[in-house]
PDB file of C-alpha atoms in Angstrom:
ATOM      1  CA  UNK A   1      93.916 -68.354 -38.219  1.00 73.00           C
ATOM      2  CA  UNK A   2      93.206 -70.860 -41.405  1.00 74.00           C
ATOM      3  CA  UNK A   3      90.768 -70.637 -43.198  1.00 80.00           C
ATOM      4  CA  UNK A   4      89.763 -72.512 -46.726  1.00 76.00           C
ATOM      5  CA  UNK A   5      91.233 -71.580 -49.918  1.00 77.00           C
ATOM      6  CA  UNK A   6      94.212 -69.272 -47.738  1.00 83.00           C
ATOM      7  CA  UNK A   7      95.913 -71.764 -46.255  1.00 84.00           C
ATOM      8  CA  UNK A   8      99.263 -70.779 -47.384  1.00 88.00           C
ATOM      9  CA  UNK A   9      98.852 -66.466 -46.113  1.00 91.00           C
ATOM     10  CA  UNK A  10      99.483 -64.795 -42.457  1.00 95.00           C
ATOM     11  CA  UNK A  11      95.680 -64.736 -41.973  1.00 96.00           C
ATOM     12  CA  UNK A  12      94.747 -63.074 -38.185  1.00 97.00           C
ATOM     13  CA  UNK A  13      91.257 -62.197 -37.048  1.00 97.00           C
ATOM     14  CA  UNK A  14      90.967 -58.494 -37.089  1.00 98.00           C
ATOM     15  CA  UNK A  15      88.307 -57.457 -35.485  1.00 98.00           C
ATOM     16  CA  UNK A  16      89.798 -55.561 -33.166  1.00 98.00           C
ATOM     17  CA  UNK A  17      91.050 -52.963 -35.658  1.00 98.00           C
ATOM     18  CA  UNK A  18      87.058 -51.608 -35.540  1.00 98.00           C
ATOM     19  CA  UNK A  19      88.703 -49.650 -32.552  1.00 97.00           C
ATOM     20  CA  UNK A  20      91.475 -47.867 -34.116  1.00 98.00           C
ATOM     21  CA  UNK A  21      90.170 -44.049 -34.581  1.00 96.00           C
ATOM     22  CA  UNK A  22      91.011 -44.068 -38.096  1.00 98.00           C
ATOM     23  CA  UNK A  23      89.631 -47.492 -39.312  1.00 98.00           C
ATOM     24  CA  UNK A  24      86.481 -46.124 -40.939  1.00 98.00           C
ATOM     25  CA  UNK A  25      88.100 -43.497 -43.016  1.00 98.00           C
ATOM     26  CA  UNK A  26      91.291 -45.952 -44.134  1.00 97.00           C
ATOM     27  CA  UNK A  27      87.836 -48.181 -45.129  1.00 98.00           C
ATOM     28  CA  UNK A  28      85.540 -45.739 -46.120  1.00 98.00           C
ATOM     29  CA  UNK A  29      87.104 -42.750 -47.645  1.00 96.00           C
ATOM     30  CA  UNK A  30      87.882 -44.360 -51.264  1.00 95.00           C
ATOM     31  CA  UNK A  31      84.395 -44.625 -51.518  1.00 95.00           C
ATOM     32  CA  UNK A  32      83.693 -40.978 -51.273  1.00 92.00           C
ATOM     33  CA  UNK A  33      83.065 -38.918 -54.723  1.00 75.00           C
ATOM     34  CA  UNK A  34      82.417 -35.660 -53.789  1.00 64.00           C
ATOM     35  CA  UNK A  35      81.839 -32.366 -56.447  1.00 63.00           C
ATOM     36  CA  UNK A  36      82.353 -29.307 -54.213  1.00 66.00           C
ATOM     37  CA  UNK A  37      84.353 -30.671 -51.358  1.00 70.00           C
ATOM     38  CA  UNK A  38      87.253 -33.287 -51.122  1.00 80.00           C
ATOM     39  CA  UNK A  39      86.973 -35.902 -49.048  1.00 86.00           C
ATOM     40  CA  UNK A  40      89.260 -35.926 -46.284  1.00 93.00           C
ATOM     41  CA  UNK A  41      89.568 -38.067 -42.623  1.00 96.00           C
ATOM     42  CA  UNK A  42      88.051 -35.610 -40.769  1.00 95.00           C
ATOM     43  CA  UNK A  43      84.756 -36.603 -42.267  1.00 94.00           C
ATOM     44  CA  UNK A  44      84.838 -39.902 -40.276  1.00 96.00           C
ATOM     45  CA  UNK A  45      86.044 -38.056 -37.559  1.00 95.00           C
ATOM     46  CA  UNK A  46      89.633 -39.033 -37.387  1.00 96.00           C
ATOM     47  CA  UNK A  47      92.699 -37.166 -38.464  1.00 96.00           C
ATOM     48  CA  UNK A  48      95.472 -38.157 -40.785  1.00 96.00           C
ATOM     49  CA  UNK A  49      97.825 -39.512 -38.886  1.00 98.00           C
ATOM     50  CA  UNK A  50      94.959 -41.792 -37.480  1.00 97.00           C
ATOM     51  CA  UNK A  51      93.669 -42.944 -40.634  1.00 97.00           C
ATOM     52  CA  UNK A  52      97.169 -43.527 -42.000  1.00 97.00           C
ATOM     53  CA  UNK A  53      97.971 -46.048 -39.173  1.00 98.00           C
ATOM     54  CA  UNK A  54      94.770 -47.827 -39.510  1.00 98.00           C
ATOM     55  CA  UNK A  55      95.354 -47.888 -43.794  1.00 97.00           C
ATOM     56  CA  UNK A  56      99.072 -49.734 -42.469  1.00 97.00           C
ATOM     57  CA  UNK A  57      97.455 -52.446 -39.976  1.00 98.00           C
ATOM     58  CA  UNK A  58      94.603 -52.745 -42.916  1.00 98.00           C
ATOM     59  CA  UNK A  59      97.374 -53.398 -45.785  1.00 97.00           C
ATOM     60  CA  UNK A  60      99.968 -55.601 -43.632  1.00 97.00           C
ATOM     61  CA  UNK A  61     101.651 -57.907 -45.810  1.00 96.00           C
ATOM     62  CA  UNK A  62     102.477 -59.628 -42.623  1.00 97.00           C
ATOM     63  CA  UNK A  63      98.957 -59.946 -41.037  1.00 97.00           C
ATOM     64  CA  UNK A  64      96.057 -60.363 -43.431  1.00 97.00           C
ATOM     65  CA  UNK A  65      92.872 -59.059 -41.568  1.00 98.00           C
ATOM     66  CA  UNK A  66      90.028 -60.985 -41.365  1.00 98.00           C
ATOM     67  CA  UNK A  67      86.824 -59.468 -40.410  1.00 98.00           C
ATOM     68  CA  UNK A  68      84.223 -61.816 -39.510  1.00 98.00           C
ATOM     69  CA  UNK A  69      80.515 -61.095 -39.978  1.00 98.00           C
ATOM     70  CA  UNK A  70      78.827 -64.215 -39.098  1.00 98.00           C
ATOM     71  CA  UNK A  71      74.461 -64.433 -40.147  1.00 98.00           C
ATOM     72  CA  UNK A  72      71.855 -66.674 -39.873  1.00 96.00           C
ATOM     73  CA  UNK A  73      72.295 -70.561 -39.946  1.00 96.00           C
ATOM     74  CA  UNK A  74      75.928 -70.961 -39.775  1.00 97.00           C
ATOM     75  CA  UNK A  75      76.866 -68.561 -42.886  1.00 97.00           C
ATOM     76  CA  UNK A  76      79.522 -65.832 -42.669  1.00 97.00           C
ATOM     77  CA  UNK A  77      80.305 -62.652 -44.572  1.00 98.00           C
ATOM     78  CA  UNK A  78      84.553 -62.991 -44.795  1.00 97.00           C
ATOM     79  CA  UNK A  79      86.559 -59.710 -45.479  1.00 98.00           C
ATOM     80  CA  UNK A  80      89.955 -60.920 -46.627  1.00 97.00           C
ATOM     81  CA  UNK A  81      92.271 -57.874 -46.728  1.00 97.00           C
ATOM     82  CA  UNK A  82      94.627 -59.951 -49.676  1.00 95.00           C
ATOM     83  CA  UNK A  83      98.177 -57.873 -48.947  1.00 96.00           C
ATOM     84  CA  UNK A  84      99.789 -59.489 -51.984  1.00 94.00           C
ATOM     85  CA  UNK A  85     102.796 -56.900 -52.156  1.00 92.00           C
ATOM     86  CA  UNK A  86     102.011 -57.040 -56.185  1.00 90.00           C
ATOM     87  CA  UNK A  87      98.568 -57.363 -55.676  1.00 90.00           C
ATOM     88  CA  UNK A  88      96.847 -55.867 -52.827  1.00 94.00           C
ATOM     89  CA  UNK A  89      93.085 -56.194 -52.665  1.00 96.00           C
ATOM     90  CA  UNK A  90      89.963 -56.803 -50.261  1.00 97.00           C
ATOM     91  CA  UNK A  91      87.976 -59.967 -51.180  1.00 97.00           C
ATOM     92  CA  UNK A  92      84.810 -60.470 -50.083  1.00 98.00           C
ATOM     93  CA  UNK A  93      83.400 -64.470 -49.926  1.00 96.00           C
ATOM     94  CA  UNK A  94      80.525 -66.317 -48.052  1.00 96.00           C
ATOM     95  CA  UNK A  95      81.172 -69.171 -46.232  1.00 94.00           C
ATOM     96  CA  UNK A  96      79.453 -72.121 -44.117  1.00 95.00           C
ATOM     97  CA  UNK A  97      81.115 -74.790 -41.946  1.00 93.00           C
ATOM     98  CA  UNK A  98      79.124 -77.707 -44.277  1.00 93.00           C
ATOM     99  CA  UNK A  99      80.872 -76.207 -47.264  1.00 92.00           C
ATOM    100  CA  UNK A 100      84.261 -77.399 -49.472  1.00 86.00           C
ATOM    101  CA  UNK A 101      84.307 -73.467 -51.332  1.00 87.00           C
ATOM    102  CA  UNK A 102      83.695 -70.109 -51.252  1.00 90.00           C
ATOM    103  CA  UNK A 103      80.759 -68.068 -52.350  1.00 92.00           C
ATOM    104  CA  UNK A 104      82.450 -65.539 -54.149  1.00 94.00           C
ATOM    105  CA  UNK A 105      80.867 -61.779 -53.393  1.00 97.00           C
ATOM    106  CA  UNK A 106      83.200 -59.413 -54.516  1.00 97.00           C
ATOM    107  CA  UNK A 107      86.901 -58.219 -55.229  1.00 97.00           C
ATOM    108  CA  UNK A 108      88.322 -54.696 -54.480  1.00 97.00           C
ATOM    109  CA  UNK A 109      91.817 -54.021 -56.580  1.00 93.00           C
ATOM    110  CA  UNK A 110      92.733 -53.064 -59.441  1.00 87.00           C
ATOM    111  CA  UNK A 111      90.714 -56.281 -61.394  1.00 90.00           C
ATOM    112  CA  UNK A 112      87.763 -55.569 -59.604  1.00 95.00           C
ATOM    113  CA  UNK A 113      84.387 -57.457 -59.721  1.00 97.00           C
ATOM    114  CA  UNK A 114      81.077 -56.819 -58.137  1.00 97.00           C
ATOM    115  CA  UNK A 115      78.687 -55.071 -57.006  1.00 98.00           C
ATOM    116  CA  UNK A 116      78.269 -58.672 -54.715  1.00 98.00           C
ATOM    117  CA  UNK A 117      75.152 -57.635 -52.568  1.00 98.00           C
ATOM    118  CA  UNK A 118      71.747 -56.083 -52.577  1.00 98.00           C
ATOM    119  CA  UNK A 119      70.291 -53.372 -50.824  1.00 98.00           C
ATOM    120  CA  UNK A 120      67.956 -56.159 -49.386  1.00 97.00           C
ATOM    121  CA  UNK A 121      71.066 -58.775 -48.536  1.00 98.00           C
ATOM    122  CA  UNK A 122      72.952 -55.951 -47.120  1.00 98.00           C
ATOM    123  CA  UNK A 123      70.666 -55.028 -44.414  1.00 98.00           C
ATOM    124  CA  UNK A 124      69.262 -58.773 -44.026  1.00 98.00           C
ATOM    125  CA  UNK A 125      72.946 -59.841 -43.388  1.00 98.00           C
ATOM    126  CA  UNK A 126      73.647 -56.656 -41.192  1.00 98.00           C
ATOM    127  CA  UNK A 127      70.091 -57.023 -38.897  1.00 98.00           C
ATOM    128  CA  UNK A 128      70.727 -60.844 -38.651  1.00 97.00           C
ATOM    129  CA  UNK A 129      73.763 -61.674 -36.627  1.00 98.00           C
ATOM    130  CA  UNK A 130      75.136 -64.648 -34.608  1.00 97.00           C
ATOM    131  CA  UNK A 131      75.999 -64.235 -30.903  1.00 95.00           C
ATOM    132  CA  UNK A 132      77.335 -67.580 -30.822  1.00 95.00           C
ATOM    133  CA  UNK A 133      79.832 -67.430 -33.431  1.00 97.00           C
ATOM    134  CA  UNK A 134      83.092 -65.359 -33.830  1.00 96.00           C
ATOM    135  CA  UNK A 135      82.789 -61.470 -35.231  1.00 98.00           C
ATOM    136  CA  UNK A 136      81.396 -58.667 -35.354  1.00 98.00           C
ATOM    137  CA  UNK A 137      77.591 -58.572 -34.342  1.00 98.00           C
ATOM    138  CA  UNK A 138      76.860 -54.475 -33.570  1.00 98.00           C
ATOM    139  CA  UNK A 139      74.408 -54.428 -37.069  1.00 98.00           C
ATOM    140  CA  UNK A 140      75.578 -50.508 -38.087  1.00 98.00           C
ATOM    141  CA  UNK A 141      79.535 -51.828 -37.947  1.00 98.00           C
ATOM    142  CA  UNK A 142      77.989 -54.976 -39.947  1.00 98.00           C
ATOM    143  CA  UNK A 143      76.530 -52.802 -42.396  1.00 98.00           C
ATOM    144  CA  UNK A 144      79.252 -50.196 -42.785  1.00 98.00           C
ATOM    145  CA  UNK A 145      81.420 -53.512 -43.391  1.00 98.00           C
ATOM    146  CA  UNK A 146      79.088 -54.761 -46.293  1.00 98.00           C
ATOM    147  CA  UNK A 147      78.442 -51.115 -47.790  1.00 98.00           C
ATOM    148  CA  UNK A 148      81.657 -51.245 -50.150  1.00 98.00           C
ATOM    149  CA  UNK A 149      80.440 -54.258 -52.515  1.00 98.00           C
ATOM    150  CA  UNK A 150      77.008 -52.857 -52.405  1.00 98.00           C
ATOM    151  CA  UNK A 151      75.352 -51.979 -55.750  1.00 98.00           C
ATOM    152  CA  UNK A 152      71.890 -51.163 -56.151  1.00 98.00           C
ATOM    153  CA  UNK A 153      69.440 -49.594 -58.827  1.00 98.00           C
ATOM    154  CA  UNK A 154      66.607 -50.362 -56.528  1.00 97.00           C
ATOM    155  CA  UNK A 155      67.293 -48.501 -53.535  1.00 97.00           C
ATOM    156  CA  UNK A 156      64.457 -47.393 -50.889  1.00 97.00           C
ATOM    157  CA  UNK A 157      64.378 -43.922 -50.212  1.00 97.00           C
ATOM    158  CA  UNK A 158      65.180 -44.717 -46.496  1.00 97.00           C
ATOM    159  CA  UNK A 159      68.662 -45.836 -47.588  1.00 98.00           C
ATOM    160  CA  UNK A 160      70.162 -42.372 -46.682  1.00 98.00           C
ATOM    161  CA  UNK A 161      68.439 -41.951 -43.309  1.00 98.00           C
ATOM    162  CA  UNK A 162      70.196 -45.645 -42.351  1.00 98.00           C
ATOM    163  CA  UNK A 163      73.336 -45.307 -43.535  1.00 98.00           C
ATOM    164  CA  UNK A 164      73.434 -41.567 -41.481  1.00 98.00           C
ATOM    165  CA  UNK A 165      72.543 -43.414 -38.306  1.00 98.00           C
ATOM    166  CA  UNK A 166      75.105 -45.761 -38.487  1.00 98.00           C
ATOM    167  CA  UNK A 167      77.977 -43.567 -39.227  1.00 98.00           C
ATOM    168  CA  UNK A 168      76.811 -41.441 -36.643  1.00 98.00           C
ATOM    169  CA  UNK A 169      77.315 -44.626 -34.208  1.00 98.00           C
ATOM    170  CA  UNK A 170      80.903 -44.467 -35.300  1.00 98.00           C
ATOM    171  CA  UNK A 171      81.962 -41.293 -35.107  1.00 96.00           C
ATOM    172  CA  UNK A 172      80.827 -39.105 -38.099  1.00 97.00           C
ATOM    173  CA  UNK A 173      79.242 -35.837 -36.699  1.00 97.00           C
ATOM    174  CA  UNK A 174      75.271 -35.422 -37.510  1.00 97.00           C
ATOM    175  CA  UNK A 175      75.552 -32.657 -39.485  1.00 96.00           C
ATOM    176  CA  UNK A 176      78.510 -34.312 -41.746  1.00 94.00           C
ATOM    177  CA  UNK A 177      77.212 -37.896 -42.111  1.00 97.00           C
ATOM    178  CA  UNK A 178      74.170 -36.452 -45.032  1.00 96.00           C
ATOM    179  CA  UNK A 179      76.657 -35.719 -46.904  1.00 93.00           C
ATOM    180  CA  UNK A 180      79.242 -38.672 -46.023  1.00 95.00           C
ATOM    181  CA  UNK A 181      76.190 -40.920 -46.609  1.00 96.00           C
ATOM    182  CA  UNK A 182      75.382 -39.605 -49.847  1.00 94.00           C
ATOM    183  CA  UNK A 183      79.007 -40.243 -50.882  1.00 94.00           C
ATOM    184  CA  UNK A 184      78.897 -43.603 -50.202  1.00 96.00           C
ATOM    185  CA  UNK A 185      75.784 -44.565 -51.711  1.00 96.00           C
ATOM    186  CA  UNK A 186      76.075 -43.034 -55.090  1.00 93.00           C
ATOM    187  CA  UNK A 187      78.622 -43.011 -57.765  1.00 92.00           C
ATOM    188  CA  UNK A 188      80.686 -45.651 -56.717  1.00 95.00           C
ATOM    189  CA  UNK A 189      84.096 -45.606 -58.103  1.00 94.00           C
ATOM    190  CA  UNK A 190      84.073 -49.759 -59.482  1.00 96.00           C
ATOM    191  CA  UNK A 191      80.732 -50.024 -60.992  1.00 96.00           C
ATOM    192  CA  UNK A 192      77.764 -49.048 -61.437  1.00 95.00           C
ATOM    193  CA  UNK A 193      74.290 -49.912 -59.456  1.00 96.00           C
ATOM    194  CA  UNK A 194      72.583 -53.169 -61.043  1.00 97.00           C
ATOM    195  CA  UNK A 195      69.404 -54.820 -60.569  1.00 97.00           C
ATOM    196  CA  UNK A 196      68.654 -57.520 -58.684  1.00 96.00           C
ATOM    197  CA  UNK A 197      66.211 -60.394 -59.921  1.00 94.00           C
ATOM    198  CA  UNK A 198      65.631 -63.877 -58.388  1.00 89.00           C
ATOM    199  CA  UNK A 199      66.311 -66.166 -60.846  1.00 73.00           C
ATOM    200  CA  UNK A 200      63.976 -67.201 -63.606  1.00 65.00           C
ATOM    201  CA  UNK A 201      63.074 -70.913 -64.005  1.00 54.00           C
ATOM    202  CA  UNK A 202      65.346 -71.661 -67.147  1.00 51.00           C
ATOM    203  CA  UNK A 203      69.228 -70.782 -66.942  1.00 48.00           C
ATOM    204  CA  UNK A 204      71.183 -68.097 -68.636  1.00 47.00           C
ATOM    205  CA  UNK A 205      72.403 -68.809 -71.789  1.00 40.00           C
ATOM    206  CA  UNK A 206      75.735 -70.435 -71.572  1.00 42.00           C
ATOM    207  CA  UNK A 207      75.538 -70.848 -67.385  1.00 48.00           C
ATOM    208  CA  UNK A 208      74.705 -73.763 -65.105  1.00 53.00           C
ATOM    209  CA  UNK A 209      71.263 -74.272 -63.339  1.00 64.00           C
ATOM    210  CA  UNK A 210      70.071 -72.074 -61.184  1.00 70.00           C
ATOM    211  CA  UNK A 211      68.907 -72.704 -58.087  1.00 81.00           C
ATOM    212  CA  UNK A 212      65.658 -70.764 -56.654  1.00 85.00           C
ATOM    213  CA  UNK A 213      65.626 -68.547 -54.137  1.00 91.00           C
ATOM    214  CA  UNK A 214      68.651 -66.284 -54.480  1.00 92.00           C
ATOM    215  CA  UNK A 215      69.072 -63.418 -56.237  1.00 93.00           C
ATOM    216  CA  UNK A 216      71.047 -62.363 -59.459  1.00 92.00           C
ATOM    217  CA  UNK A 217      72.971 -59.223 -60.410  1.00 95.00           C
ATOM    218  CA  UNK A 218      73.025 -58.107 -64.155  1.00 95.00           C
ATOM    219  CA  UNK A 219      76.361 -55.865 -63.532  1.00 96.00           C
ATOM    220  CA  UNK A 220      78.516 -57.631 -65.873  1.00 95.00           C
ATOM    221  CA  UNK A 221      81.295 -57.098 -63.319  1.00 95.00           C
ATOM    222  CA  UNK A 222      79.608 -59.018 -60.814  1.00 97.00           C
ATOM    223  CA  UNK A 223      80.514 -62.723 -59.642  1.00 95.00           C
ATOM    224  CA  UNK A 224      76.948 -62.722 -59.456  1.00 94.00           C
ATOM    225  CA  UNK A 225      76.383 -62.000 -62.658  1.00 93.00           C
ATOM    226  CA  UNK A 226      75.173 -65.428 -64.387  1.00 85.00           C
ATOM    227  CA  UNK A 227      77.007 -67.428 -62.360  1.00 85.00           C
ATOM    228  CA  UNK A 228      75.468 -69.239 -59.256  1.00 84.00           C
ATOM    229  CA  UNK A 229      76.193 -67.919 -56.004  1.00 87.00           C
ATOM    230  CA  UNK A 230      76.728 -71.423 -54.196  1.00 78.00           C
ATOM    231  CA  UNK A 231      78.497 -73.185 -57.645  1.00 84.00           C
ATOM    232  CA  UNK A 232      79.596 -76.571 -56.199  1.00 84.00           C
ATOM    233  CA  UNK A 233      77.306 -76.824 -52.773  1.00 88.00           C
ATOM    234  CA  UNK A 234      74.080 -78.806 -52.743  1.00 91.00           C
ATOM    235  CA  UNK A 235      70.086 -77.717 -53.353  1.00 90.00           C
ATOM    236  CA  UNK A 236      69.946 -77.987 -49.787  1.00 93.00           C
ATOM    237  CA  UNK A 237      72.807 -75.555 -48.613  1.00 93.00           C
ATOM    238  CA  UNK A 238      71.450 -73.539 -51.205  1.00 93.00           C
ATOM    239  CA  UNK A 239      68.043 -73.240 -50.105  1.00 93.00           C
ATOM    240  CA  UNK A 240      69.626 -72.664 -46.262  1.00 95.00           C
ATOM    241  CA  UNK A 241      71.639 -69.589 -47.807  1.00 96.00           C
ATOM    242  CA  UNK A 242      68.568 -68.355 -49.288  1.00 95.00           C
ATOM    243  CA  UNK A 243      66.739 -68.739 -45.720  1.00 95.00           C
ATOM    244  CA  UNK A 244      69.963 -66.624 -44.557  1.00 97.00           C
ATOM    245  CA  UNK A 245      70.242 -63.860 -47.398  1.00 96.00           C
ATOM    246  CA  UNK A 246      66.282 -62.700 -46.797  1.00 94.00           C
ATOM    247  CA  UNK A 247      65.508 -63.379 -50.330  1.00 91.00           C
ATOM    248  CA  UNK A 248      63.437 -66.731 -48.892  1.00 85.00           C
ATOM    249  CA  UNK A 249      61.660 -66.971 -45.889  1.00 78.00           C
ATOM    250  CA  UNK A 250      62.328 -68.870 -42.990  1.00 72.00           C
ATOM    251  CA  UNK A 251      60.191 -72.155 -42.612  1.00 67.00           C
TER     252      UNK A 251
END
């Protein structure tokens, strides 16, 4: 598998490892802050042993997973598990076919940046996927995917009540996902929820032009974060992007 920018790395689409019984918790569990009860596989469902084998496959320095979460137009969500043995992270970037870069979303490691979506991306992207191209499509493994860059001050109250039914798709018993659910919405152990704010008609100080129609993060940790989202592409990829994020509509 190639892919632009990671030429040079074992790169191998890994969808597949969705299937393992232990994927979600070796995914999922970091996220977990919990006061009264430490988080442990068995919340996802899986045991140990299972979640330990899926954490291995997931942090291969020989096989880099890709997970593929292909939206609207042409545009996919890439999950780049970066198993650097001196540098292990997750990176999270937005791609097209018409493109030359990246859109850079997020990074998970030990330099990380984000939050790299919205509540309002995050469920756009998840709700929104392409038959016709490669990856996963089944929106609550799209959106469980997505849920580690997400950082929100603006959150609906129905946040909870989604998240709950799509853990409960993969596994997490009804009367545990609440709780799992509240875990992984709040506190999150990188940053902190930001707001969300199309941008304004003049630029940040010190940044290039913005162009309309998607929105920016003020979490200084963000990539987002006065910097534009498709640096480098042109007004019209950037408007299609929009179309494809939910933040504009579709003509």
């Amino acid at each position: 598998m190639v892919i632009d920018g990671y030429e040079d790395v074992p790169l191998v689409a890994a969808e597949g490892l969705l299937t393992l019984p232990g994927f979600w918790a070796a995914y999922l569990l970091w996220m977990c802050q919990a006061e009264d009860d430490d988080p442990e596989p068995q919340w996802f469902g899986a045991d140990a042993a299972d979640a330990d084998a899926a954490y291995e496959a997931l942090t291969d320095e020989e096989r880099w997973p890709v997970l593929r979460i292909p939206f609207g137009d042409g545009h996919s969500v890439l999950v780049v598990g970066r198993n650097l043995a001196d540098d292990p992270g997750t990176e999270y970037v937005v791609s097209h076919p018409e493109w030359d870069r990246h859109g850079h979303l997020a990074t998970i490691d030990g330099h990380q940046a984000g939050p790299g979506l919205s509540w309002r991306e995050l469920t756009h992207i998840a709700g929104t996927p392409d038959p016709g191209a490669p990856g996963v499509q089944a929106p609550h493994l799209r959106l469980l995917l997505l849920l580690p860059i997400l950082g929100d001050s603006g959150l609906p109250a129905a946040a909870g009540a989604v998240i709950v039914d799509a853990l409960v798709q993969v596994g997490v018993a009804r009367d545990r996902a609440p709780e799992v659910a509240d875990a992984l919405l709040h506190d999150h152990p990188l940053w902190e929820p930001a707001e969300w704010v199309l941008a304004s008609p003049s630029p940040l100080s010190g940044t290039a032009r913005h162009f309309p129609g998607i929105l920016h993060c003020d979490g200084p940790q963000s990539p987002r974060c006065g910097i534009r989202l498709t640096q480098g592409i042109t007004r019209e990829h950037s408007d299609r992007l929009a179309r494809a994020l939910g933040t504009w509509p579709t003509p």
